Short mmCIF file of C-alpha atoms in Angstrom, two decimals:
data_model
loop_
_atom_site.label_atom_id
_atom_site.label_comp_id
_atom_site.label_asym_id
_atom_site.label_seq_id
_atom_site.Cartn_x
_atom_site.Cartn_y
_atom_site.Cartn_z
CA MET N 1135 -0.09 0.01 -0.02
CA THR N 1136 1.38 3.28 -0.93
CA GLN N 1137 1.68 5.76 1.76
CA PHE N 1138 1.11 9.59 0.97
CA HIS N 1139 3.70 11.69 2.32
CA LEU N 1140 3.04 15.49 2.57
CA PRO N 1141 5.82 18.03 1.71
CA GLU N 1142 7.59 19.34 4.63
CA PRO N 1143 6.70 22.95 4.09
CA LEU N 1144 2.90 21.84 3.77
CA THR N 1145 3.12 19.86 6.99
CA MET N 1146 4.70 22.98 8.80
CA ALA N 1147 2.09 25.18 7.15
CA LEU N 1148 -0.70 23.07 8.02
CA THR N 1149 0.45 22.80 11.77
CA MET N 1150 0.65 26.56 11.91
CA THR N 1151 -2.81 26.88 10.48
CA LEU N 1152 -4.28 24.67 13.18
CA VAL N 1153 -2.44 26.49 15.87
CA ILE N 1154 -3.67 29.86 14.63
CA LEU N 1155 -7.22 28.55 14.26
CA ALA N 1156 -7.01 26.95 18.03
CA THR N 1157 -5.63 30.54 19.34
CA CYS N 1158 -8.37 32.40 17.71
CA LEU N 1159 -10.92 29.91 19.03
CA ASN N 1160 -9.43 30.50 22.47
CA TYR N 1161 -9.79 34.31 22.01
CA LEU N 1162 -13.53 33.87 20.56
CA VAL N 1163 -14.51 31.77 23.72
CA ILE N 1164 -13.15 34.07 26.08
CA TRP N 1165 -14.81 37.04 24.43
CA SER N 1166 -18.17 35.41 24.31
CA GLN N 1167 -18.20 35.20 27.97
CA ASN N 1168 -17.49 38.80 28.37
CA ARG N 1169 -18.27 40.82 25.13
CA GLN N 1170 -17.01 44.08 26.60
CA GLN N 1171 -13.48 42.96 26.07
CA ARG N 1172 -13.16 43.95 22.51
CA ALA N 1173 -9.43 43.75 22.65
CA LEU N 1174 -9.69 39.95 22.13
CA LEU N 1175 -11.26 40.58 18.78
CA TRP N 1176 -8.20 42.61 17.48
CA MET N 1177 -6.10 39.74 18.61
CA VAL N 1178 -8.30 37.25 16.78
CA ALA N 1179 -7.71 39.39 13.71
CA ALA N 1180 -4.00 39.71 14.27
CA SER N 1181 -3.73 35.83 14.49
CA LEU N 1182 -5.75 35.22 11.44
CA LEU N 1183 -3.93 37.72 9.21
CA SER N 1184 -0.59 36.75 10.18
CA GLY N 1185 -1.41 32.94 9.89
CA SER N 1186 -3.17 33.18 6.62
CA THR N 1187 0.13 34.68 5.05
CA PHE N 1188 1.78 31.11 5.05
CA ILE N 1189 -1.03 29.73 3.34
CA VAL N 1190 -0.57 32.18 0.61
CA ARG N 1191 3.02 31.72 0.59
CA LEU N 1192 2.26 28.01 -0.19
CA ILE N 1193 0.04 28.82 -3.07
CA TRP N 1194 2.09 31.46 -4.43
CA PRO N 1195 5.89 30.52 -3.72
CA GLY N 1196 7.11 33.54 -5.97
CA LEU N 1197 7.17 37.33 -5.66
CA GLU N 1198 3.34 37.53 -6.06
CA GLY N 1199 2.86 35.59 -2.77
CA VAL N 1200 5.77 37.75 -1.09
CA ILE N 1201 3.90 40.82 -2.25
CA PHE N 1202 0.49 39.84 -0.89
CA ALA N 1203 1.96 38.05 2.54
CA GLN N 1204 4.10 40.80 3.84
CA PRO N 1205 1.78 43.53 4.11
CA ALA N 1206 -0.75 41.09 5.86
CA VAL N 1207 2.15 40.30 8.37
CA LEU N 1208 2.47 44.01 8.96
CA THR N 1209 -1.20 44.48 9.38
CA GLY N 1210 -1.58 41.66 11.75
CA VAL N 1211 1.25 43.22 14.19
CA SER N 1212 -0.88 46.49 13.83
CA CYS N 1213 -3.94 44.76 15.23
CA VAL N 1214 -1.58 43.65 18.04
CA TRP N 1215 -1.04 47.26 18.79
CA MET N 1216 -4.77 48.21 18.48
CA GLY N 1217 -5.37 45.20 20.73
CA CYS N 1218 -3.31 46.42 23.28
CA ARG N 1219 -4.64 50.05 23.11
CA VAL N 1220 -8.04 48.66 23.51
CA ALA N 1221 -7.06 46.41 26.52
CA ALA N 1222 -5.64 49.71 28.00
CA GLY N 1223 -8.79 51.53 27.61
CA HIS N 1224 -7.71 53.67 24.70
CA ARG N 1225 -9.54 54.05 21.40
CA PRO N 1226 -8.19 52.06 18.24
CA ARG N 1227 -6.37 54.17 15.71
CA ILE N 1228 -8.13 52.77 12.48
CA ALA N 1229 -6.49 55.08 10.19
CA ALA N 1230 -2.89 53.85 11.08
CA LEU N 1231 -3.83 50.19 10.61
CA PRO N 1232 -2.76 49.75 7.06
CA LEU N 1233 0.21 52.24 6.99
CA PRO N 1234 2.90 49.88 7.75
CA GLY N 1235 1.66 47.40 4.93
CA ALA N 1236 1.19 50.54 2.63
CA PHE N 1237 4.79 51.58 3.26
CA TRP N 1238 6.20 48.08 2.47
CA LEU N 1239 3.92 47.94 -0.80
CA LEU N 1240 5.45 51.47 -1.75
CA CYS N 1241 8.95 50.09 -1.41
CA ALA N 1242 8.09 46.96 -3.46
CA CYS N 1243 7.44 49.20 -6.28
CA ILE N 1244 11.26 49.36 -6.59
CA PRO N 1245 12.59 46.49 -8.61
CA ARG N 1246 15.97 46.30 -6.72
CA PHE N 1247 14.01 46.09 -3.62
CA LEU N 1248 11.45 43.62 -4.58
CA HIS N 1249 14.26 41.17 -5.90
CA ASN N 1250 16.64 41.42 -2.92
CA PRO N 1251 15.22 39.28 -0.16
CA SER N 1252 17.73 40.95 2.44
CA ALA N 1253 16.21 44.12 1.67
CA ARG N 1254 12.67 42.78 1.77
CA PHE N 1255 13.13 41.23 5.19
CA ALA N 1256 14.96 44.26 6.54
CA VAL N 1257 12.24 46.52 5.77
CA SER N 1258 9.63 44.11 7.29
CA TYR N 1259 11.46 43.64 10.61
CA LEU N 1260 12.43 47.17 10.88
CA LEU N 1261 8.60 48.13 10.47
CA VAL N 1262 7.53 45.48 13.05
CA VAL N 1263 9.77 47.03 15.65
CA PRO N 1264 7.83 50.64 16.04
CA LEU N 1265 4.55 48.49 16.03
CA LEU N 1266 5.61 46.22 18.85
CA LEU N 1267 7.18 49.34 20.81
CA LEU N 1268 3.95 51.24 20.39
CA ALA N 1269 1.81 48.31 21.51
CA LEU N 1270 3.97 48.31 24.67
CA ARG N 1271 3.67 51.87 25.24
CA ALA N 1272 -0.28 51.65 24.91
CA LEU N 1273 0.06 49.34 28.17
CA TRP N 1274 1.74 51.93 30.37
CA PRO N 1275 1.21 53.54 32.79
CA SER N 1276 -1.43 51.50 34.38
CA PRO N 1277 -3.85 52.05 37.36
CA ILE N 1278 -4.19 48.44 37.98
CA PRO N 1279 -1.85 47.34 41.12
CA LYS N 1280 -1.59 43.91 40.11
CA ARG N 1281 0.30 43.98 36.83
CA ALA N 1282 1.42 40.24 36.36
CA GLY N 1283 -0.52 39.85 33.13
CA ARG N 1284 0.49 43.24 31.92
CA LEU N 1285 4.33 42.46 32.78
CA PHE N 1286 4.10 39.13 30.76
CA VAL N 1287 2.75 40.86 27.69
CA SER N 1288 5.10 43.74 28.01
CA GLY N 1289 7.98 41.53 28.48
CA LEU N 1290 6.97 39.46 25.41
CA LEU N 1291 6.45 42.49 23.16
CA GLY N 1292 9.94 44.07 24.36
CA LEU N 1293 11.76 40.83 23.82
CA LEU N 1294 10.37 40.36 20.30
CA ALA N 1295 11.21 44.11 19.50
CA VAL N 1296 14.70 43.60 20.23
CA LEU N 1297 15.06 40.28 18.16
CA CYS N 1298 13.29 42.07 15.16
CA LEU N 1299 15.40 44.88 15.60
CA ALA N 1300 18.75 43.03 15.66
CA TRP N 1301 17.70 40.83 12.75
CA GLY N 1302 16.30 43.80 10.71
CA LEU N 1303 19.75 45.49 11.17
CA LEU N 1304 21.75 42.54 10.08
CA GLN N 1305 19.46 41.96 7.08
CA ALA N 1306 20.11 45.69 6.30
CA VAL N 1307 24.00 45.48 6.57
CA SER N 1308 23.52 42.29 4.38
CA ILE N 1309 22.34 44.28 1.63
CA PHE N 1310 25.63 45.76 0.99
CA ARG N 1311 28.02 43.18 2.63
CA ASP N 1312 27.76 39.56 2.66
CA LEU N 1313 27.43 38.73 6.24
CA GLY N 1314 27.23 34.97 5.52
CA LEU N 1315 23.68 34.75 7.05
CA GLY N 1316 22.53 32.37 4.31
CA ILE N 1317 19.30 32.43 2.30
CA ASP N 1318 17.89 29.59 4.35
CA LEU N 1319 17.46 31.74 7.47
CA THR N 1320 14.71 33.86 5.77
CA THR N 1321 12.81 31.29 4.12
CA VAL N 1322 9.10 30.48 4.84
CA PRO N 1323 9.61 27.82 7.45
CA VAL N 1324 11.71 29.73 9.94
CA SER N 1325 9.51 32.87 9.89
CA ALA N 1326 6.43 30.32 10.14
CA PHE N 1327 8.05 29.21 13.49
CA ALA N 1328 8.72 32.61 14.76
CA VAL N 1329 5.12 33.91 14.09
CA MET N 1330 3.38 30.87 15.35
CA GLY N 1331 5.50 30.60 18.57
CA PHE N 1332 4.99 34.55 19.11
CA TYR N 1333 1.24 34.15 18.74
CA LEU N 1334 0.77 31.01 20.68
CA VAL N 1335 2.79 32.65 23.70
CA LEU N 1336 0.98 35.92 23.30
CA SER N 1337 -2.35 34.21 23.63
CA PHE N 1338 -1.72 32.96 27.18
CA ALA N 1339 -0.19 36.24 28.11
CA PHE N 1340 -3.02 38.31 26.56
CA VAL N 1341 -5.73 36.13 28.19
CA ALA N 1342 -3.92 36.81 31.64
CA LEU N 1343 -4.07 40.40 30.97
CA VAL N 1344 -7.66 40.50 30.04
CA LYS N 1345 -8.45 38.53 33.06
CA GLU N 1346 -6.45 41.01 35.29
CA GLU N 1347 -8.26 43.89 33.74
CA SER N 1348 -11.68 42.41 34.20
CA GLU N 1349 -11.24 41.53 37.91
CA TRP N 1350 -9.68 45.10 38.49
CA ALA N 1351 -12.82 46.57 36.85
CA HIS N 1352 -15.27 44.71 38.93
CA GLY N 1353 -13.37 45.38 41.89
CA ARG N 1354 -13.35 49.23 41.14
CA ALA N 1355 -17.00 49.11 40.37
CA ALA N 1356 -17.90 47.52 43.83
CA PHE N 1357 -16.08 50.62 45.37
CA THR N 1358 -17.43 53.36 42.87
CA ASP N 1359 -20.86 55.27 43.02
CA ALA N 1360 -22.59 54.50 39.64
CA LEU N 1361 -24.06 57.94 39.15
CA THR N 1362 -21.48 60.32 40.44
CA GLY N 1363 -18.20 58.22 39.50
CA LEU N 1364 -16.99 58.96 43.17
CA PRO N 1365 -15.78 56.42 45.68
CA ASN N 1366 -19.02 55.02 47.32
CA ARG N 1367 -19.84 54.47 50.93
CA ARG N 1368 -18.17 51.01 51.10
CA SER N 1369 -14.75 52.75 49.78
CA LEU N 1370 -15.16 55.52 52.59
CA ASP N 1371 -15.15 52.96 55.27
CA GLU N 1372 -11.78 51.66 53.86
CA ARG N 1373 -10.26 54.97 52.90
CA LEU N 1374 -11.11 56.81 56.39
CA THR N 1375 -9.85 53.82 58.51
CA ALA N 1376 -6.29 54.13 56.33
CA ALA N 1377 -6.43 57.86 56.77
CA VAL N 1378 -6.88 57.66 60.44
CA LYS N 1379 -4.07 55.40 60.83
CA GLY N 1380 -1.92 57.41 58.75
CA ALA N 1381 -2.76 60.62 60.88
CA GLN N 1382 -2.08 58.70 64.03
CA ARG N 1383 1.22 57.51 62.90
CA ASP N 1384 2.37 60.49 61.53
CA GLY N 1385 1.17 63.04 64.18
CA GLN N 1386 -0.93 64.86 61.55
CA PRO N 1387 -4.37 66.59 61.88
CA LEU N 1388 -6.91 64.79 59.72
CA ALA N 1389 -10.32 66.64 58.49
CA VAL N 1390 -13.56 65.15 57.48
CA ILE N 1391 -16.39 67.29 56.00
CA MET N 1392 -20.00 66.06 55.69
CA ILE N 1393 -22.05 67.71 53.01
CA ASP N 1394 -25.60 67.75 52.27
CA VAL N 1395 -27.52 69.27 49.18
CA ASP N 1396 -30.13 71.78 50.79
CA GLN N 1397 -33.93 70.72 50.36
CA PHE N 1398 -32.87 68.27 47.76
CA LYS N 1399 -36.11 66.33 48.32
CA ALA N 1400 -38.12 69.57 47.10
CA TYR N 1401 -35.93 69.83 44.34
CA ASN N 1402 -36.60 66.25 42.99
CA ASP N 1403 -40.43 66.91 43.84
CA ARG N 1404 -40.34 70.17 41.64
CA TYR N 1405 -37.90 69.18 38.80
CA GLY N 1406 -38.20 65.56 38.61
CA HIS N 1407 -35.63 62.65 39.34
CA PRO N 1408 -33.47 62.93 36.07
CA ALA N 1409 -32.78 66.39 36.98
CA GLY N 1410 -32.00 65.38 40.64
CA ASP N 1411 -29.38 62.88 39.32
CA ALA N 1412 -27.73 65.71 37.04
CA CYS N 1413 -27.89 68.01 40.04
CA LEU N 1414 -26.05 65.42 42.12
CA GLN N 1415 -23.56 64.76 39.40
CA THR N 1416 -22.88 68.52 39.08
CA VAL N 1417 -22.31 68.87 42.82
CA ALA N 1418 -20.10 66.11 42.94
CA THR N 1419 -17.68 67.71 40.19
CA CYS N 1420 -17.74 71.09 42.08
CA LEU N 1421 -16.65 69.34 45.18
CA GLN N 1422 -13.95 67.35 43.59
CA THR N 1423 -12.55 70.62 41.53
CA SER N 1424 -12.50 72.48 44.74
CA LEU N 1425 -10.14 70.03 46.86
CA PRO N 1426 -6.48 69.38 46.44
CA PRO N 1427 -6.16 65.99 44.83
CA GLU N 1428 -3.03 64.98 46.48
CA ARG N 1429 -4.43 65.00 49.96
CA ALA N 1430 -8.17 65.13 49.54
CA GLU N 1431 -10.92 62.58 48.55
CA VAL N 1432 -14.47 63.41 48.02
CA MET N 1433 -16.93 60.20 48.29
CA ARG N 1434 -20.69 59.85 48.10
CA TYR N 1435 -22.14 59.06 51.32
CA GLY N 1436 -25.67 58.10 50.28
CA GLY N 1437 -28.44 60.08 48.70
CA GLU N 1438 -27.66 63.70 48.60
CA GLU N 1439 -24.76 63.29 51.08
CA PHE N 1440 -21.24 63.59 50.29
CA THR N 1441 -17.99 63.17 52.65
CA ALA N 1442 -14.70 64.66 51.95
CA VAL N 1443 -11.79 63.39 53.97
CA ILE N 1444 -8.67 65.62 53.79
CA ARG N 1445 -5.28 64.68 55.22
CA GLN N 1446 -2.82 67.18 56.79
CA THR N 1447 -5.37 69.71 57.08
CA ASP N 1448 -6.49 71.74 60.60
CA ALA N 1449 -9.52 73.42 61.47
CA ARG N 1450 -8.56 76.62 59.54
CA GLY N 1451 -7.66 74.85 56.40
CA ALA N 1452 -10.75 72.63 56.52
CA MET N 1453 -13.02 75.57 56.92
CA ALA N 1454 -11.39 77.44 53.94
CA LEU N 1455 -11.82 74.22 51.74
CA ALA N 1456 -15.39 73.91 52.84
CA GLU N 1457 -16.24 77.48 52.01
CA ARG N 1458 -14.44 76.89 48.72
CA MET N 1459 -16.79 74.07 47.95
CA ARG N 1460 -20.08 75.85 49.10
CA GLN N 1461 -19.07 78.78 46.74
CA ALA N 1462 -18.33 76.46 43.81
CA VAL N 1463 -21.76 74.97 44.01
CA ALA N 1464 -23.57 78.14 44.51
CA ALA N 1465 -21.49 79.60 41.28
CA ARG N 1466 -23.17 77.08 39.04
CA HIS N 1467 -26.43 79.00 39.36
CA LEU N 1468 -28.60 75.74 39.21
CA PRO N 1469 -32.15 77.07 39.79
CA HIS N 1470 -34.06 75.65 42.85
CA GLU N 1471 -36.99 77.53 43.62
CA GLY N 1472 -37.58 75.58 46.71
CA GLY N 1473 -34.06 76.36 48.01
CA VAL N 1474 -32.75 78.76 50.59
CA ILE N 1475 -31.16 81.20 48.10
CA GLY N 1476 -32.99 80.47 44.69
CA VAL N 1477 -30.39 78.03 43.44
CA VAL N 1478 -28.86 74.68 44.62
CA SER N 1479 -26.65 75.29 47.65
CA ILE N 1480 -25.00 72.94 50.18
CA SER N 1481 -24.50 72.77 54.06
CA LEU N 1482 -21.10 71.38 55.45
CA GLY N 1483 -20.12 70.06 58.73
CA ILE N 1484 -16.38 69.89 59.50
CA ALA N 1485 -14.58 67.97 62.21
CA VAL N 1486 -10.85 67.74 62.63
CA MET N 1487 -8.92 64.84 64.54
CA GLU N 1488 -5.77 66.51 66.26
CA PRO N 1489 -3.49 63.92 67.28
CA GLN N 1490 -2.30 66.16 70.07
CA SER N 1491 -5.53 67.20 71.33
CA ARG N 1492 -8.17 64.46 72.63
CA HIS N 1493 -10.73 66.82 74.58
CA THR N 1494 -13.19 67.05 71.94
CA GLY N 1495 -13.61 63.21 71.89
CA VAL N 1496 -12.65 62.98 68.18
CA ILE N 1497 -10.09 60.21 68.45
CA ASP N 1498 -10.93 57.66 65.67
CA GLY N 1499 -12.72 57.40 62.49
CA ILE N 1500 -16.15 56.52 63.95
CA SER N 1501 -16.17 59.66 66.11
CA LEU N 1502 -14.62 61.72 63.39
CA ILE N 1503 -17.61 61.07 61.14
CA ALA N 1504 -20.10 61.42 64.05
CA ALA N 1505 -18.63 64.70 64.94
CA ALA N 1506 -18.86 66.15 61.21
CA ASP N 1507 -22.44 64.72 61.23
CA ARG N 1508 -23.13 66.80 64.37
CA ALA N 1509 -21.67 69.82 62.82
CA LEU N 1510 -23.72 69.37 59.58
CA TYR N 1511 -26.94 69.06 61.62
CA ARG N 1512 -26.19 72.38 63.29
CA ALA N 1513 -25.52 74.02 59.97
CA LYS N 1514 -28.95 72.89 58.73
CA GLU N 1515 -30.33 74.11 62.02
CA THR N 1516 -28.94 77.35 61.76
CA GLY N 1517 -30.07 78.14 58.18
CA ARG N 1518 -28.48 75.95 55.80
CA ASN N 1519 -25.99 76.99 52.88
CA ARG N 1520 -23.23 77.20 55.39
CA ALA N 1521 -20.14 75.60 56.73
CA THR N 1522 -20.06 74.74 60.40
CA LEU N 1523 -17.11 73.58 62.59
CA PHE N 1524 -17.39 70.94 65.28
CA THR N 1525 -16.13 72.50 68.50
CA PRO N 1526 -15.74 71.24 72.10
CA ALA N 1527 -19.09 72.81 72.98
CA ASP N 1528 -20.64 70.29 70.45
CA ALA N 1529 -18.92 67.56 72.17
CA GLU N 1530 -20.53 68.31 75.40
CA GLY N 1531 -23.30 66.03 76.45
CA VAL N 1532 -23.17 64.09 72.84
CA ALA N 1533 -22.21 60.68 72.36
CA LEU N 1534 -20.35 60.88 69.32
CA ARG N 1535 -19.93 56.91 68.86
CA GLY N 1536 -23.79 56.80 69.29
CA ARG N 1537 -24.56 59.25 66.50
CA THR N 1538 -22.47 57.74 63.83
CA ARG N 1539 -23.86 56.31 60.80
CA MET N 1540 -20.71 54.61 59.52
CA SER N 1541 -20.54 50.90 59.16
CA PRO N 1542 -19.91 48.61 61.99
CA GLY N 1543 -16.51 47.66 60.76
CA LEU N 1544 -14.91 51.08 60.82
CA SER N 1545 -12.53 51.65 63.40
CA THR N 1546 -9.03 53.02 64.08
#
């Protein structure tokens, strides 16, 4: 019985095709579970474009196949760049996608370039280098604290960029001087193995990156208020606890400001809940922009209430920042016929934990929130649209721990 043996290049091309298809299937399965991760679709396009070039080279072993295959490979690497941009939260630059391939085709219009293998490969490899570096640049800086997947992808892109640069430069030198590289090193099998290995390893690395991004996004959503984009009450519990520990360790004052939108129920009743949501978003923006970002955070406490935690700030500084917030909201001139001044306004209660002074009873996160809440209550009692500081007189006869509305887990 006669056995049928596939030619070696065909065997390798079929192997690579199966690997590329398996890689694409892996991307598509993961994408189907979370269709927000569109970066995976770019990686599918990259794998298909680069893998299909070797089938073309098998069908067209001459220059016709080269003219088609090389731009496709470069476009595939461009898709890797786009995938990294999307994974990092940036928009893909569609217009830049075909540029490397178009440049290679422009060079191919020169007969001496087209008939010189070293020239073709020199331009191809040197065009790949900036694409890989752009992909690497798209991933950094990153807000994600756990960066194992990102480091994995970055290391792979960086290593390949170095190898492509070295090989491209050697090919460029060999155009003018024979370095004894040998034509076999630039044939389809070697390139196929390189591309197959790159996309196979990249698939595992990129999936790890996407998983890392998804976990971070879900974790961030759990600590973020959906309406205003500010940290939520759950985040306040953790951040205030950390701020208190830092203030006690460093011997620095820590201020908390409780903020309430005046007559907000009347605003909702008169203007409707969509307008009320827009009002809260505007107030949140005013509060954020009024505080020094390097030492202050604003969080949504709940409903129409917000909380600002300000590190390294004494009573005088906290009062000045509270007044700045109050004026910023009033300056927006949001109409509020049921309000105290005809436009949306806020009332603020300020409390400061001074490590050197404990006579006010403000000694930890729970009592700090309770004191600010007490000061806010006094601001609303005395006419609203004002900032009031918690004083030792407020502490007399007031059980601060009993007045707190913080979560039970908040402590020093």
